[in-house]
Amino acid sequence: MSGHSKWATIHRKKGELDAARGKVFQKIAKEIYVAAKGTNGNPDDNPGLRAVLEKARSNNMPKDNIQKAIDKAVGGTGGEEYESVRYEGYGPSGVALMIDCLTDNRNRTAMLVRSTLTKRSGNLGTDGSVSYLFERKGVIVIDKTIDEDTAMMTALDNGAIDFIVNDDNYEIYTTPEDFIKVKVSLEQLGVKEFLTSEVTFVANNLIELDEEQTEKVQNLIDALDDIDDVQNVYSNLG
């Protein structure tokens, strides 16, 4: 189960390009608010909240920010009503894009997403036009701080569905249901830092483009990410 994947590389590149770190935390805080609203705020009782908190920790979101978002939702101090909306479409070179949003104004969000796609050689598709190309999975990426065989057998024994050995890290995929179990098993091996740790959508097959084409697609993804209502952009860019 060895090979090469660009998941971790793309993830780190995106983080390096996103100078507005506070904007990332703001988007995650919105997800936490939506997941915690109407609940007791305990992630043990709320799998959706637990998954968002894993994402927050993976992005090094400060604990105070996380707690504020939970307290705001549980305490009812905010009157925001957000709606989940998904847009599907294509970027340059036919790259598939799935754009998940949380919005309090669907018309505004649709206009912003559509205009951003159009300006950067993309186009909006119909519902279901690209979502079949993606599958929801747990993704864990760690540095090679532990023995390969030990890490692989531990992950697989706890439900991992794939274990990829890259040049400088291990890349592990799970079902959403087994994500926490696999992560905890790695923590018990002594893993303290996770380069990526979240349940997300992963493309079943990646499209490889040349450098110029890749840059055009990445610029479009970055522009979509800059929209406040956009929470996540998934693509099958290799």
mmCIF file of C-alpha atoms in Angstrom:
data_model
loop_
_atom_site.group_PDB
_atom_site.id
_atom_site.type_symbol
_atom_site.label_atom_id
_atom_site.label_comp_id
_atom_site.label_asym_id
_atom_site.label_seq_id
_atom_site.Cartn_x
_atom_site.Cartn_y
_atom_site.Cartn_z
ATOM 1 C CA MET A 1 0.000 0.000 0.000
ATOM 2 C CA SER A 2 2.736 2.441 -0.875
ATOM 3 C CA GLY A 3 2.757 5.105 -3.520
ATOM 4 C CA HIS A 4 2.717 8.825 -4.017
ATOM 5 C CA SER A 5 -0.069 11.312 -3.484
ATOM 6 C CA LYS A 6 -0.116 15.093 -3.536
ATOM 7 C CA TRP A 7 -2.785 15.483 -0.834
ATOM 8 C CA ALA A 8 -0.395 16.640 1.884
ATOM 9 C CA THR A 9 1.602 18.801 -0.506
ATOM 10 C CA ILE A 10 -1.502 20.573 -1.792
ATOM 11 C CA HIS A 11 -2.831 20.955 1.746
ATOM 12 C CA ARG A 12 0.381 22.607 2.969
ATOM 13 C CA LYS A 13 0.649 24.806 -0.146
ATOM 14 C CA LYS A 14 -2.864 26.044 0.375
ATOM 15 C CA GLY A 15 -2.045 26.869 3.983
ATOM 16 C CA GLU A 16 1.066 28.772 2.968
ATOM 17 C CA LEU A 17 -0.825 30.783 0.357
ATOM 18 C CA ASP A 18 -3.610 31.707 2.772
ATOM 19 C CA ALA A 19 -2.102 34.680 4.580
ATOM 20 C CA ALA A 20 -5.446 35.563 6.162
ATOM 21 C CA ARG A 21 -5.270 32.882 8.846
ATOM 22 C CA GLY A 22 -7.970 34.603 10.843
ATOM 23 C CA LYS A 23 -10.359 34.117 7.937
ATOM 24 C CA VAL A 24 -9.800 30.354 8.104
ATOM 25 C CA PHE A 25 -10.629 30.384 11.819
ATOM 26 C CA GLN A 26 -13.715 32.502 11.133
ATOM 27 C CA LYS A 27 -15.029 29.926 8.661
ATOM 28 C CA ILE A 28 -14.386 27.032 11.015
ATOM 29 C CA ALA A 29 -16.044 28.960 13.846
ATOM 30 C CA LYS A 30 -19.156 29.232 11.659
ATOM 31 C CA GLU A 31 -19.128 25.455 11.151
ATOM 32 C CA ILE A 32 -18.734 24.907 14.895
ATOM 33 C CA TYR A 33 -21.628 27.288 15.577
ATOM 34 C CA VAL A 34 -23.919 25.451 13.152
ATOM 35 C CA ALA A 35 -22.925 22.017 14.492
ATOM 36 C CA ALA A 36 -23.352 23.036 18.149
ATOM 37 C CA LYS A 37 -26.521 25.131 17.858
ATOM 38 C CA GLY A 38 -29.485 23.552 19.604
ATOM 39 C CA THR A 39 -27.281 21.024 21.444
ATOM 40 C CA ASN A 40 -25.518 20.864 24.806
ATOM 41 C CA GLY A 41 -22.181 21.567 23.116
ATOM 42 C CA ASN A 42 -20.703 18.219 24.114
ATOM 43 C CA PRO A 43 -18.873 16.626 21.155
ATOM 44 C CA ASP A 44 -19.265 13.185 22.756
ATOM 45 C CA ASP A 45 -23.001 13.491 22.096
ATOM 46 C CA ASN A 46 -22.634 15.109 18.678
ATOM 47 C CA PRO A 47 -20.609 13.329 15.949
ATOM 48 C CA GLY A 48 -21.001 16.308 13.608
ATOM 49 C CA LEU A 49 -19.509 18.690 16.150
ATOM 50 C CA ARG A 50 -16.742 16.221 16.925
ATOM 51 C CA ALA A 51 -15.744 16.099 13.248
ATOM 52 C CA VAL A 52 -15.635 19.902 12.998
ATOM 53 C CA LEU A 53 -13.520 20.137 16.148
ATOM 54 C CA GLU A 54 -11.015 17.714 14.614
ATOM 55 C CA LYS A 55 -10.810 20.042 11.620
ATOM 56 C CA ALA A 56 -10.308 23.029 13.935
ATOM 57 C CA ARG A 57 -7.445 21.326 15.765
ATOM 58 C CA SER A 58 -5.879 20.209 12.487
ATOM 59 C CA ASN A 59 -5.789 23.875 11.447
ATOM 60 C CA ASN A 60 -4.285 24.888 14.821
ATOM 61 C CA MET A 61 -7.311 26.949 15.757
ATOM 62 C CA PRO A 62 -6.832 28.373 19.271
ATOM 63 C CA LYS A 63 -8.830 26.643 22.009
ATOM 64 C CA ASP A 64 -10.344 29.972 23.089
ATOM 65 C CA ASN A 65 -11.753 30.544 19.599
ATOM 66 C CA ILE A 66 -13.236 27.049 19.558
ATOM 67 C CA GLN A 67 -14.856 27.466 22.951
ATOM 68 C CA LYS A 68 -16.271 30.884 22.070
ATOM 69 C CA ALA A 69 -17.990 29.438 19.006
ATOM 70 C CA ILE A 70 -19.484 26.595 21.078
ATOM 71 C CA ASP A 71 -20.583 28.932 23.874
ATOM 72 C CA LYS A 72 -22.201 31.314 21.386
ATOM 73 C CA ALA A 73 -24.225 28.474 19.844
ATOM 74 C CA VAL A 74 -25.231 26.851 23.123
ATOM 75 C CA GLY A 75 -25.916 30.136 24.905
ATOM 76 C CA GLY A 76 -28.090 31.462 22.130
ATOM 77 C CA THR A 77 -26.301 34.833 22.108
ATOM 78 C CA GLY A 78 -26.225 34.941 18.299
ATOM 79 C CA GLY A 79 -29.206 35.127 16.017
ATOM 80 C CA GLU A 80 -27.514 33.851 12.872
ATOM 81 C CA GLU A 81 -29.390 31.347 10.756
ATOM 82 C CA TYR A 82 -27.127 29.638 8.252
ATOM 83 C CA GLU A 83 -28.178 27.360 5.424
ATOM 84 C CA SER A 84 -25.943 24.703 3.894
ATOM 85 C CA VAL A 85 -25.689 25.014 0.121
ATOM 86 C CA ARG A 86 -23.562 23.014 -2.303
ATOM 87 C CA TYR A 87 -22.591 24.151 -5.797
ATOM 88 C CA GLU A 88 -21.026 21.890 -8.395
ATOM 89 C CA GLY A 89 -19.146 22.875 -11.488
ATOM 90 C CA TYR A 90 -15.943 22.838 -13.452
ATOM 91 C CA GLY A 91 -12.752 24.841 -13.503
ATOM 92 C CA PRO A 92 -10.181 25.290 -16.260
ATOM 93 C CA SER A 93 -9.154 22.091 -18.090
ATOM 94 C CA GLY A 94 -12.330 20.350 -16.941
ATOM 95 C CA VAL A 95 -11.320 20.002 -13.298
ATOM 96 C CA ALA A 96 -14.345 19.069 -11.175
ATOM 97 C CA LEU A 97 -15.238 21.425 -8.316
ATOM 98 C CA MET A 98 -17.600 20.892 -5.407
ATOM 99 C CA ILE A 99 -18.183 24.038 -3.345
ATOM 100 C CA ASP A 100 -19.790 23.800 0.097
ATOM 101 C CA CYS A 101 -21.190 26.983 1.627
ATOM 102 C CA LEU A 102 -22.892 28.209 4.785
ATOM 103 C CA THR A 103 -24.974 31.277 4.037
ATOM 104 C CA ASP A 104 -27.678 33.523 5.406
ATOM 105 C CA ASN A 105 -28.469 34.740 1.878
ATOM 106 C CA ARG A 106 -28.639 32.069 -0.810
ATOM 107 C CA ASN A 107 -29.048 34.570 -3.679
ATOM 108 C CA ARG A 108 -25.911 36.487 -2.681
ATOM 109 C CA THR A 109 -23.858 33.326 -2.387
ATOM 110 C CA ALA A 110 -25.039 31.952 -5.734
ATOM 111 C CA MET A 111 -24.160 35.215 -7.456
ATOM 112 C CA LEU A 112 -20.663 35.336 -5.911
ATOM 113 C CA VAL A 113 -19.859 31.712 -6.711
ATOM 114 C CA ARG A 114 -21.164 31.961 -10.274
ATOM 115 C CA SER A 115 -19.307 35.201 -11.047
ATOM 116 C CA THR A 116 -16.047 33.883 -9.561
ATOM 117 C CA LEU A 117 -16.241 30.752 -11.688
ATOM 118 C CA THR A 118 -17.060 32.720 -14.841
ATOM 119 C CA LYS A 119 -14.240 35.242 -14.365
ATOM 120 C CA ARG A 120 -11.680 32.439 -14.073
ATOM 121 C CA SER A 121 -12.731 30.170 -16.947
ATOM 122 C CA GLY A 122 -15.013 27.952 -14.904
ATOM 123 C CA ASN A 123 -18.704 27.260 -15.069
ATOM 124 C CA LEU A 124 -21.488 26.222 -12.738
ATOM 125 C CA GLY A 125 -22.947 22.758 -13.223
ATOM 126 C CA THR A 126 -26.196 21.116 -12.183
ATOM 127 C CA ASP A 127 -26.782 19.275 -8.923
ATOM 128 C CA GLY A 128 -25.067 15.893 -9.072
ATOM 129 C CA SER A 129 -22.902 16.800 -12.054
ATOM 130 C CA VAL A 130 -19.615 16.198 -10.192
ATOM 131 C CA SER A 131 -20.484 15.028 -6.664
ATOM 132 C CA TYR A 132 -20.425 11.397 -7.812
ATOM 133 C CA LEU A 133 -16.684 11.828 -8.400
ATOM 134 C CA PHE A 134 -16.043 12.344 -4.673
ATOM 135 C CA GLU A 135 -16.313 10.154 -1.598
ATOM 136 C CA ARG A 136 -16.426 11.217 2.045
ATOM 137 C CA LYS A 137 -13.427 9.845 3.917
ATOM 138 C CA GLY A 138 -11.296 10.468 6.950
ATOM 139 C CA VAL A 139 -7.845 11.764 5.999
ATOM 140 C CA ILE A 140 -4.876 11.590 8.354
ATOM 141 C CA VAL A 141 -1.373 12.686 7.385
ATOM 142 C CA ILE A 142 1.546 12.324 9.815
ATOM 143 C CA ASP A 143 5.311 12.729 9.639
ATOM 144 C CA LYS A 144 7.455 9.605 9.556
ATOM 145 C CA THR A 145 8.169 9.722 13.272
ATOM 146 C CA ILE A 146 7.296 6.072 13.870
ATOM 147 C CA ASP A 147 8.232 2.813 12.162
ATOM 148 C CA GLU A 148 6.415 2.265 8.856
ATOM 149 C CA ASP A 149 5.292 -1.309 9.563
ATOM 150 C CA THR A 150 4.081 -0.406 13.053
ATOM 151 C CA ALA A 151 2.151 2.616 11.811
ATOM 152 C CA MET A 152 0.642 0.679 8.903
ATOM 153 C CA MET A 153 -0.466 -2.363 10.903
ATOM 154 C CA THR A 154 -1.887 -0.196 13.694
ATOM 155 C CA ALA A 155 -3.896 1.895 11.231
ATOM 156 C CA LEU A 156 -5.165 -1.088 9.257
ATOM 157 C CA ASP A 157 -6.047 -3.073 12.376
ATOM 158 C CA ASN A 158 -8.208 -0.161 13.521
ATOM 159 C CA GLY A 159 -10.126 0.206 10.290
ATOM 160 C CA ALA A 160 -7.977 2.236 7.862
ATOM 161 C CA ILE A 161 -8.879 1.529 4.239
ATOM 162 C CA ASP A 162 -5.624 2.775 2.699
ATOM 163 C CA PHE A 163 -2.104 3.571 3.888
ATOM 164 C CA ILE A 164 0.157 5.502 1.510
ATOM 165 C CA VAL A 165 3.866 5.987 2.095
ATOM 166 C CA ASN A 166 5.133 9.292 0.707
ATOM 167 C CA ASP A 167 8.677 10.643 0.762
ATOM 168 C CA ASP A 168 8.307 12.404 4.105
ATOM 169 C CA ASN A 169 4.955 11.333 5.556
ATOM 170 C CA TYR A 170 2.297 8.662 5.879
ATOM 171 C CA GLU A 171 -1.106 9.307 4.365
ATOM 172 C CA ILE A 172 -3.986 7.322 5.835
ATOM 173 C CA TYR A 173 -7.582 7.057 4.651
ATOM 174 C CA THR A 174 -10.528 5.790 6.692
ATOM 175 C CA THR A 175 -14.284 5.600 6.527
ATOM 176 C CA PRO A 176 -15.934 8.510 8.389
ATOM 177 C CA GLU A 177 -17.087 6.032 11.036
ATOM 178 C CA ASP A 178 -13.577 4.711 11.786
ATOM 179 C CA PHE A 179 -11.770 8.059 11.603
ATOM 180 C CA ILE A 180 -11.631 8.732 15.365
ATOM 181 C CA LYS A 181 -10.674 5.128 16.145
ATOM 182 C CA VAL A 182 -7.714 5.216 13.747
ATOM 183 C CA LYS A 183 -6.555 8.619 14.984
ATOM 184 C CA VAL A 184 -6.686 7.541 18.637
ATOM 185 C CA SER A 185 -4.696 4.394 17.823
ATOM 186 C CA LEU A 186 -1.955 6.544 16.269
ATOM 187 C CA GLU A 187 -1.954 8.868 19.265
ATOM 188 C CA GLN A 188 -1.429 5.826 21.467
ATOM 189 C CA LEU A 189 1.651 5.017 19.373
ATOM 190 C CA GLY A 190 3.049 8.406 20.327
ATOM 191 C CA VAL A 191 1.950 10.593 17.404
ATOM 192 C CA LYS A 192 1.510 14.110 18.774
ATOM 193 C CA GLU A 193 1.196 16.188 15.601
ATOM 194 C CA PHE A 194 -1.086 15.598 12.625
ATOM 195 C CA LEU A 195 -0.366 17.425 9.357
ATOM 196 C CA THR A 196 -3.936 16.695 8.297
ATOM 197 C CA SER A 197 -6.722 15.273 10.427
ATOM 198 C CA GLU A 198 -10.275 15.640 9.168
ATOM 199 C CA VAL A 199 -13.266 13.978 7.569
ATOM 200 C CA THR A 200 -13.627 15.463 4.120
ATOM 201 C CA PHE A 201 -14.472 14.720 0.498
ATOM 202 C CA VAL A 202 -11.763 13.028 -1.562
ATOM 203 C CA ALA A 203 -11.788 12.623 -5.333
ATOM 204 C CA ASN A 204 -11.887 9.022 -6.520
ATOM 205 C CA ASN A 205 -9.550 9.850 -9.411
ATOM 206 C CA LEU A 206 -7.218 12.815 -9.861
ATOM 207 C CA ILE A 207 -6.519 14.847 -12.989
ATOM 208 C CA GLU A 208 -2.855 15.628 -13.650
ATOM 209 C CA LEU A 209 -2.196 18.980 -15.349
ATOM 210 C CA ASP A 210 0.901 20.872 -16.384
ATOM 211 C CA GLU A 211 2.227 23.716 -14.255
ATOM 212 C CA GLU A 212 0.404 26.503 -16.106
ATOM 213 C CA GLN A 213 -2.941 24.704 -16.062
ATOM 214 C CA THR A 214 -2.521 23.784 -12.391
ATOM 215 C CA GLU A 215 -1.848 27.405 -11.493
ATOM 216 C CA LYS A 216 -5.052 28.541 -13.227
ATOM 217 C CA VAL A 217 -7.127 25.995 -11.323
ATOM 218 C CA GLN A 218 -5.444 26.817 -8.018
ATOM 219 C CA ASN A 219 -6.061 30.526 -8.558
ATOM 220 C CA LEU A 220 -9.762 29.782 -9.068
ATOM 221 C CA ILE A 221 -9.879 27.647 -5.908
ATOM 222 C CA ASP A 222 -8.161 30.408 -3.928
ATOM 223 C CA ALA A 223 -10.648 32.983 -5.265
ATOM 224 C CA LEU A 224 -13.569 30.765 -4.226
ATOM 225 C CA ASP A 225 -11.996 30.280 -0.798
ATOM 226 C CA ASP A 226 -11.871 34.056 -0.410
ATOM 227 C CA ILE A 227 -15.681 34.223 -0.500
ATOM 228 C CA ASP A 228 -16.879 34.482 3.106
ATOM 229 C CA ASP A 229 -19.809 32.123 2.520
ATOM 230 C CA VAL A 230 -17.624 29.366 1.038
ATOM 231 C CA GLN A 231 -16.537 26.838 3.635
ATOM 232 C CA ASN A 232 -14.766 24.209 1.544
ATOM 233 C CA VAL A 233 -13.756 23.716 -2.077
ATOM 234 C CA TYR A 234 -13.080 20.162 -3.244
ATOM 235 C CA SER A 235 -11.464 19.331 -6.558
ATOM 236 C CA ASN A 236 -9.988 16.385 -8.422
ATOM 237 C CA LEU A 237 -6.817 18.302 -9.248
ATOM 238 C CA GLY A 238 -3.822 15.998 -8.922
#
